[in-house]
């Protein structure tokens, strides 16, 4: 009897210690399996007298029932624990703050080009493109550049080693060659904008070897300088968002236009501050003019039938003025902090007045 009590305590403490189902099952086999200790004791009952069997048998049975119950209880406990552990492990903590993500920004150059396009769209302009690698004909000759023009020199233009059927290839120095391509490929009336990269052999605080321009070209019958003035005045007023912005068309020279002009806008520089709109000072903003008859002829158009005007705007320049960007070189430095500061979200809307 005393032995059974000791055995019972030993088994119960083993059950208590079992902290997983395998260990618990091993305890069950050790005591209640075919060769288990309790099973053995029950088999030995056959050797006892009837009286002994009665009392000892009852005690062993009580022990057996107690052990079975304890094992069953522990089993239920361990199974629940497994489920709870899994629930805890798999729990989704919705109180955690969201993982931060950073979205990209639209580069001020792309944004400014889009703005320019949006302003000209309602005036009937569509967008044309030309290659960055040009030939001498489109970049210079057809645009009426004289053979000795300085732009044809190595120090201004990046010439490439390969030639195009004996003609020198170069990185286009302006977007004006797109005018030639458009006039050769399309019948007037023509109203196009040609934004794109341009290249010049120049690098200092106000020049980078690659920069951007937007070219404009209008060809039709009876186009005159009044159309040019109206169109470009509308553009600068919309772009800078200032009604009645002072605009001046100052006579200038470009080989491909006659007459030629540069457009200045009114501004004021005072106490280190720069303001567009007021003041008695002028700031050059773009080049323009009536398309030269030699250019029309080079494209197969009759200057007696068709006239037109053209203009070219430096994208970096107008972006710097509008968005207060002071260092030209930062446009191309790929500094993410700069892009985050000066760049635009794709959700930023513009209506020509911001
Ligand atoms: N192509 C000129 C340049 O790069 C800019 C320009 C001036 C374009 C007058 C034009 C124009 O179309 O009419 O400096």
Short mmCIF file of C-alpha atoms and ligand atoms in Angstrom, two decimals:
data_model
loop_
_atom_site.label_atom_id
_atom_site.label_comp_id
_atom_site.label_asym_id
_atom_site.label_seq_id
_atom_site.Cartn_x
_atom_site.Cartn_y
_atom_site.Cartn_z
CA UNK A 1 0.00 0.00 0.00
CA UNK A 2 2.75 2.35 1.05
CA UNK A 3 4.68 1.36 -2.05
CA UNK A 4 1.67 2.18 -4.21
CA UNK A 5 1.47 5.64 -2.61
CA UNK A 6 5.13 6.28 -3.38
CA UNK A 7 4.65 4.97 -6.91
CA UNK A 8 1.59 7.20 -7.35
CA UNK A 9 3.48 10.29 -6.26
CA UNK A 10 6.36 9.41 -8.55
CA UNK A 11 4.04 8.97 -11.55
CA UNK A 12 2.06 12.14 -10.82
CA UNK A 13 5.24 14.19 -10.54
CA UNK A 14 6.43 12.74 -13.89
CA UNK A 15 3.10 13.71 -15.45
CA UNK A 16 3.48 17.20 -13.99
CA UNK A 17 6.98 17.50 -15.41
CA UNK A 18 5.97 16.37 -18.92
CA UNK A 19 5.75 19.57 -20.90
CA UNK A 20 4.95 18.12 -24.28
CA UNK A 21 2.69 15.39 -25.63
CA UNK A 22 5.55 13.04 -26.54
CA UNK A 23 6.99 13.07 -23.04
CA UNK A 24 3.51 12.57 -21.61
CA UNK A 25 2.93 9.60 -23.90
CA UNK A 26 6.27 8.12 -22.82
CA UNK A 27 5.12 8.34 -19.18
CA UNK A 28 1.89 6.56 -20.12
CA UNK A 29 3.78 3.76 -21.86
CA UNK A 30 6.21 3.44 -18.93
CA UNK A 31 3.37 2.78 -16.49
CA UNK A 32 0.29 1.72 -18.40
CA UNK A 33 1.77 0.25 -21.60
CA UNK A 34 1.92 -3.53 -22.20
CA UNK A 35 5.13 -3.77 -20.24
CA UNK A 36 4.33 -0.81 -18.01
CA UNK A 37 4.86 -0.86 -14.28
CA UNK A 38 1.17 -0.71 -13.33
CA UNK A 39 0.28 -3.30 -15.96
CA UNK A 40 2.91 -5.58 -14.47
CA UNK A 41 1.50 -5.12 -10.97
CA UNK A 42 -1.95 -6.02 -12.26
CA UNK A 43 -0.62 -9.17 -13.88
CA UNK A 44 1.02 -10.16 -10.62
CA UNK A 45 -2.40 -10.08 -8.90
CA UNK A 46 -3.02 -13.63 -10.21
CA UNK A 47 -0.36 -14.89 -7.82
CA UNK A 48 -2.20 -13.48 -4.77
CA UNK A 49 -4.87 -15.01 -2.53
CA UNK A 50 -8.47 -14.09 -2.98
CA UNK A 51 -8.40 -11.76 0.04
CA UNK A 52 -5.16 -10.09 -1.00
CA UNK A 53 -6.52 -9.68 -4.49
CA UNK A 54 -9.56 -7.87 -3.19
CA UNK A 55 -7.79 -5.13 -1.25
CA UNK A 56 -4.56 -4.86 -3.25
CA UNK A 57 -6.41 -5.13 -6.56
CA UNK A 58 -8.72 -2.32 -5.60
CA UNK A 59 -5.78 -0.10 -4.65
CA UNK A 60 -3.97 -0.80 -7.90
CA UNK A 61 -7.11 -0.05 -9.82
CA UNK A 62 -7.55 3.23 -7.97
CA UNK A 63 -3.94 4.07 -8.81
CA UNK A 64 -4.53 3.16 -12.44
CA UNK A 65 -7.65 5.32 -12.68
CA UNK A 66 -5.90 8.21 -10.99
CA UNK A 67 -2.92 7.97 -13.36
CA UNK A 68 -5.22 7.70 -16.41
CA UNK A 69 -7.17 10.78 -15.27
CA UNK A 70 -4.04 12.75 -14.61
CA UNK A 71 -2.60 11.83 -18.00
CA UNK A 72 -5.87 12.76 -19.71
CA UNK A 73 -6.06 16.12 -17.90
CA UNK A 74 -2.46 16.91 -18.73
CA UNK A 75 -3.08 15.90 -22.34
CA UNK A 76 -6.03 18.29 -22.62
CA UNK A 77 -3.91 21.01 -21.02
CA UNK A 78 -0.97 20.45 -23.39
CA UNK A 79 -3.22 20.38 -26.46
CA UNK A 80 -4.84 23.66 -25.45
CA UNK A 81 -1.42 25.12 -24.82
CA UNK A 82 -0.31 24.21 -28.35
CA UNK A 83 -3.35 25.98 -29.80
CA UNK A 84 -2.81 29.04 -27.60
CA UNK A 85 0.88 29.17 -28.43
CA UNK A 86 0.02 29.07 -32.13
CA UNK A 87 -2.60 31.78 -31.75
CA UNK A 88 -0.11 33.98 -29.93
CA UNK A 89 2.58 33.32 -32.48
CA UNK A 90 0.32 34.04 -35.44
CA UNK A 91 -1.38 37.06 -33.91
CA UNK A 92 -1.56 40.14 -36.11
CA UNK A 93 -0.68 43.19 -34.07
CA UNK A 94 -2.79 45.87 -35.68
CA UNK A 95 -1.51 48.43 -33.21
CA UNK A 96 1.90 48.46 -34.93
CA UNK A 97 2.53 51.65 -36.88
CA UNK A 98 2.56 51.13 -40.65
CA UNK A 99 5.88 50.57 -42.34
CA UNK A 100 6.98 53.84 -43.85
CA UNK A 101 7.55 53.87 -47.61
CA UNK A 102 8.89 56.63 -49.74
CA UNK A 103 7.44 57.41 -53.12
CA UNK A 104 9.46 58.78 -56.00
CA UNK A 105 9.35 62.34 -57.19
CA UNK A 106 8.96 63.83 -60.62
CA UNK A 107 12.11 65.69 -61.60
CA UNK A 108 11.60 69.47 -61.98
CA UNK A 109 12.77 69.20 -65.60
CA UNK A 110 10.04 66.66 -66.49
CA UNK A 111 7.49 68.66 -64.54
CA UNK A 112 8.42 71.93 -66.25
CA UNK A 113 8.29 70.34 -69.72
CA UNK A 114 4.82 69.00 -68.89
CA UNK A 115 3.74 72.45 -67.75
CA UNK A 116 4.92 74.03 -70.99
CA UNK A 117 3.09 71.39 -73.04
CA UNK A 118 -0.11 71.93 -71.03
CA UNK A 119 0.01 75.67 -71.74
CA UNK A 120 0.46 75.24 -75.49
CA UNK A 121 -2.01 72.37 -75.89
CA UNK A 122 -5.13 74.58 -75.88
CA UNK A 123 -3.46 76.71 -78.58
CA UNK A 124 -3.46 73.66 -80.84
CA UNK A 125 0.14 72.46 -80.40
CA UNK A 126 1.07 68.80 -80.47
CA UNK A 127 4.38 67.25 -79.39
CA UNK A 128 7.11 66.13 -81.78
CA UNK A 129 10.43 64.43 -81.11
CA UNK A 130 13.75 64.17 -82.88
CA UNK A 131 16.99 62.24 -82.30
CA UNK A 132 19.67 63.39 -79.84
CA UNK A 133 22.31 62.39 -82.40
CA UNK A 134 21.89 64.63 -85.40
CA UNK A 135 23.64 65.24 -88.68
CA UNK A 136 25.15 68.47 -89.84
CA UNK A 137 22.29 69.11 -92.27
CA UNK A 138 19.48 69.12 -89.70
CA UNK A 139 21.43 70.79 -86.90
CA UNK A 140 23.10 73.52 -88.98
CA UNK A 141 22.81 73.63 -92.77
CA UNK A 142 19.04 73.45 -93.14
CA UNK A 143 18.77 75.99 -90.33
CA UNK A 144 20.73 78.49 -92.41
CA UNK A 145 23.90 78.42 -90.31
CA UNK A 146 26.73 79.90 -92.41
CA UNK A 147 29.68 77.51 -92.99
CA UNK A 148 31.93 79.52 -90.66
CA UNK A 149 29.41 79.86 -87.79
CA UNK A 150 31.17 79.35 -84.41
CA UNK A 151 28.62 76.70 -83.36
CA UNK A 152 30.13 74.48 -86.03
CA UNK A 153 33.43 74.49 -84.13
CA UNK A 154 34.65 71.66 -81.93
CA UNK A 155 34.73 73.84 -78.83
CA UNK A 156 30.95 74.37 -78.97
CA UNK A 157 29.64 71.14 -80.40
CA UNK A 158 30.22 67.47 -79.52
CA UNK A 159 31.05 65.82 -82.83
CA UNK A 160 30.96 62.03 -83.08
CA UNK A 161 33.56 59.91 -84.80
CA UNK A 162 31.13 58.07 -87.06
CA UNK A 163 29.86 59.90 -90.07
CA UNK A 164 26.53 59.56 -91.82
CA UNK A 165 27.40 58.89 -95.50
CA UNK A 166 30.33 61.25 -95.26
CA UNK A 167 28.37 63.76 -93.17
CA UNK A 168 29.52 64.51 -89.64
CA UNK A 169 27.28 63.26 -86.81
CA UNK A 170 26.98 65.33 -83.65
CA UNK A 171 25.02 65.68 -80.43
CA UNK A 172 22.31 68.17 -81.30
CA UNK A 173 23.17 71.61 -79.91
CA UNK A 174 19.54 72.71 -79.81
CA UNK A 175 16.04 71.35 -80.46
CA UNK A 176 15.69 73.47 -83.63
CA UNK A 177 16.61 70.51 -85.96
CA UNK A 178 13.23 69.02 -85.00
CA UNK A 179 11.69 71.98 -86.90
CA UNK A 180 13.37 70.70 -90.06
CA UNK A 181 12.24 67.10 -89.52
CA UNK A 182 8.65 68.20 -88.84
CA UNK A 183 8.48 70.52 -91.87
CA UNK A 184 9.92 67.86 -94.16
CA UNK A 185 7.50 65.18 -92.92
CA UNK A 186 4.29 67.17 -92.59
CA UNK A 187 2.10 69.42 -94.66
CA UNK A 188 1.24 72.80 -93.09
CA UNK A 189 -0.61 73.92 -91.08
CA UNK A 190 1.93 72.92 -88.42
CA UNK A 191 1.85 73.66 -84.69
CA UNK A 192 4.35 71.62 -82.73
CA UNK A 193 6.37 71.67 -79.57
CA UNK A 194 9.59 69.66 -79.43
CA UNK A 195 10.97 69.17 -75.94
CA UNK A 196 14.23 67.33 -75.45
CA UNK A 197 17.87 67.05 -74.44
CA UNK A 198 20.50 69.24 -76.07
CA UNK A 199 24.29 69.19 -75.77
CA UNK A 200 27.07 71.73 -75.81
CA UNK A 201 30.72 71.56 -74.93
CA UNK A 202 30.42 73.81 -71.90
CA UNK A 203 30.63 73.35 -68.13
CA UNK A 204 30.59 76.04 -65.49
CA UNK A 205 28.21 77.42 -62.87
CA UNK A 206 25.61 78.40 -65.46
CA UNK A 207 26.23 75.73 -68.13
CA UNK A 208 26.07 71.94 -68.20
CA UNK A 209 27.11 69.84 -71.22
CA UNK A 210 23.58 68.42 -71.38
CA UNK A 211 20.52 70.57 -70.88
CA UNK A 212 16.94 70.80 -72.11
CA UNK A 213 15.01 72.96 -74.48
CA UNK A 214 11.46 73.15 -75.75
CA UNK A 215 11.21 74.19 -79.36
CA UNK A 216 8.04 75.62 -80.86
CA UNK A 217 7.08 75.89 -84.51
CA UNK A 218 4.03 77.29 -86.26
CA UNK A 219 3.72 77.21 -90.06
CA UNK A 220 0.64 78.33 -91.94
CA UNK A 221 -0.56 80.80 -94.51
CA UNK A 222 -0.69 84.38 -93.26
CA UNK A 223 1.18 83.84 -89.99
CA UNK A 224 2.71 87.08 -88.76
CA UNK A 225 4.74 88.54 -85.93
CA UNK A 226 1.54 89.48 -84.08
CA UNK A 227 0.73 85.77 -83.72
CA UNK A 228 4.22 85.17 -82.39
CA UNK A 229 3.87 87.95 -79.82
CA UNK A 230 0.40 86.88 -78.71
CA UNK A 231 1.36 83.25 -78.40
CA UNK A 232 4.54 83.83 -76.41
CA UNK A 233 3.02 86.52 -74.18
CA UNK A 234 0.25 84.05 -73.27
CA UNK A 235 2.90 81.44 -72.56
CA UNK A 236 5.08 83.51 -70.21
CA UNK A 237 2.05 84.94 -68.37
CA UNK A 238 0.60 81.43 -67.86
CA UNK A 239 3.90 79.84 -66.95
CA UNK A 240 4.79 82.37 -64.28
CA UNK A 241 1.14 82.80 -63.27
CA UNK A 242 1.25 86.60 -63.56
CA UNK A 243 -1.36 88.48 -65.58
CA UNK A 244 -0.03 91.49 -67.46
CA UNK A 245 3.53 90.38 -66.85
CA UNK A 246 5.77 92.98 -68.51
CA UNK A 247 7.11 91.33 -71.69
CA UNK A 248 9.56 92.82 -74.14
CA UNK A 249 10.49 91.53 -77.60
CA UNK A 250 14.06 92.70 -78.11
CA UNK A 251 15.59 92.46 -81.61
CA UNK A 252 18.22 89.75 -81.83
CA UNK A 253 19.85 87.42 -84.32
CA UNK A 254 19.45 83.72 -85.09
CA UNK A 255 20.43 82.29 -88.47
CA UNK A 256 17.11 80.46 -88.84
CA UNK A 257 14.73 83.36 -88.14
CA UNK A 258 14.24 86.78 -89.68
CA UNK A 259 13.35 88.97 -87.92
CA UNK A 260 14.62 87.42 -84.69
CA UNK A 261 13.90 88.48 -81.14
CA UNK A 262 14.67 87.60 -77.58
CA UNK A 263 11.86 87.74 -75.07
CA UNK A 264 12.54 89.49 -71.79
CA UNK A 265 10.24 89.60 -68.79
CA UNK A 266 10.05 92.33 -66.17
CA UNK A 267 11.74 91.64 -62.88
CA UNK A 268 13.28 93.28 -59.87
CA UNK A 269 16.48 92.50 -58.00
CA UNK A 270 16.51 94.20 -54.62
CA UNK A 271 18.38 93.47 -51.36
CA UNK A 272 19.43 90.07 -52.65
CA UNK A 273 15.79 89.27 -53.48
CA UNK A 274 14.64 88.47 -56.97
CA UNK A 275 11.07 89.01 -58.05
CA UNK A 276 9.44 88.34 -61.40
CA UNK A 277 6.78 90.75 -62.53
CA UNK A 278 7.58 94.15 -61.08
CA UNK A 279 10.46 96.49 -61.33
CA UNK A 280 12.26 98.20 -64.11
CA UNK A 281 14.70 95.40 -64.92
CA UNK A 282 14.54 92.81 -67.67
CA UNK A 283 15.42 89.16 -67.77
CA UNK A 284 15.96 87.21 -70.98
CA UNK A 285 13.75 84.17 -71.14
CA UNK A 286 13.68 82.74 -74.68
CA UNK A 287 14.61 83.19 -78.34
CA UNK A 288 12.17 83.44 -81.20
CA UNK A 289 11.51 84.81 -84.65
CA UNK A 290 9.79 84.43 -88.00
CA UNK A 291 11.08 81.31 -89.79
CA UNK A 292 13.75 82.34 -92.30
CA UNK A 293 12.78 81.83 -95.96
CA UNK A 294 15.96 79.78 -96.48
CA UNK A 295 14.77 77.36 -93.80
CA UNK A 296 11.35 77.04 -95.44
CA UNK A 297 13.05 76.41 -98.78
CA UNK A 298 15.40 73.78 -97.30
CA UNK A 299 12.28 71.92 -96.19
CA UNK A 300 10.57 72.18 -99.55
CA UNK A 301 8.08 74.88 -98.56
CA UNK A 302 7.36 77.92 -100.71
CA UNK A 303 8.08 81.08 -98.65
CA UNK A 304 5.58 82.99 -100.80
CA UNK A 305 2.83 80.65 -99.68
CA UNK A 306 3.82 79.81 -96.13
CA UNK A 307 5.18 81.75 -93.22
CA UNK A 308 5.72 80.79 -89.65
CA UNK A 309 7.31 81.53 -86.35
CA UNK A 310 9.55 79.53 -84.07
CA UNK A 311 10.85 79.77 -80.55
CA UNK A 312 13.21 77.98 -78.21
CA UNK A 313 13.06 77.97 -74.42
CA UNK A 314 15.72 76.72 -72.00
CA UNK A 315 13.90 74.39 -69.60
CA UNK A 316 16.41 74.59 -66.74
CA UNK A 317 16.37 78.37 -66.91
CA UNK A 318 12.60 78.78 -66.58
CA UNK A 319 12.43 76.02 -63.95
CA UNK A 320 15.11 77.77 -61.88
CA UNK A 321 13.26 81.06 -62.10
CA UNK A 322 9.87 79.63 -61.25
CA UNK A 323 10.93 77.24 -58.49
CA UNK A 324 13.76 79.22 -56.92
CA UNK A 325 16.47 76.72 -57.86
CA UNK A 326 19.83 78.44 -57.60
CA UNK A 327 22.40 75.91 -58.75
CA UNK A 328 22.00 74.55 -62.29
CA UNK A 329 24.32 71.61 -61.66
CA UNK A 330 22.02 70.15 -58.99
CA UNK A 331 19.53 69.22 -61.71
CA UNK A 332 21.89 66.45 -62.77
CA UNK A 333 23.58 65.49 -59.50
CA UNK A 334 21.06 62.74 -58.69
CA UNK A 335 20.97 63.87 -55.06
CA UNK A 336 17.84 62.29 -53.60
CA UNK A 337 17.54 65.01 -50.95
CA UNK A 338 17.43 67.61 -53.69
CA UNK A 339 14.84 65.68 -55.70
CA UNK A 340 12.71 65.25 -52.58
CA UNK A 341 12.84 68.98 -51.98
CA UNK A 342 12.43 70.31 -55.50
CA UNK A 343 10.68 67.36 -57.14
CA UNK A 344 6.94 66.95 -57.62
CA UNK A 345 4.51 64.29 -56.59
CA UNK A 346 2.64 62.66 -59.44
CA UNK A 347 -0.49 63.96 -57.71
CA UNK A 348 0.67 67.58 -57.99
CA UNK A 349 -1.70 69.33 -60.32
CA UNK A 350 -0.80 72.28 -62.41
CA UNK A 351 -3.10 74.47 -64.40
CA UNK A 352 -0.55 76.93 -65.71
CA UNK A 353 -1.12 79.20 -62.73
CA UNK A 354 0.94 77.66 -59.99
N1 LIG B 1 17.99 77.27 -81.07
C1 LIG B 1 18.24 78.48 -80.30
C2 LIG B 1 19.33 78.22 -79.28
O1 LIG B 1 19.56 77.11 -78.97
C3 LIG B 1 16.99 78.94 -79.59
C4 LIG B 1 15.98 79.46 -80.56
C5 LIG B 1 15.97 80.77 -80.88
C6 LIG B 1 15.08 78.62 -81.13
C7 LIG B 1 15.07 81.28 -81.78
C8 LIG B 1 14.15 79.09 -82.04
C9 LIG B 1 14.16 80.45 -82.35
O2 LIG B 1 13.26 78.33 -82.64
O3 LIG B 1 13.26 80.93 -83.25
O4 LIG B 1 19.87 79.13 -78.77
#
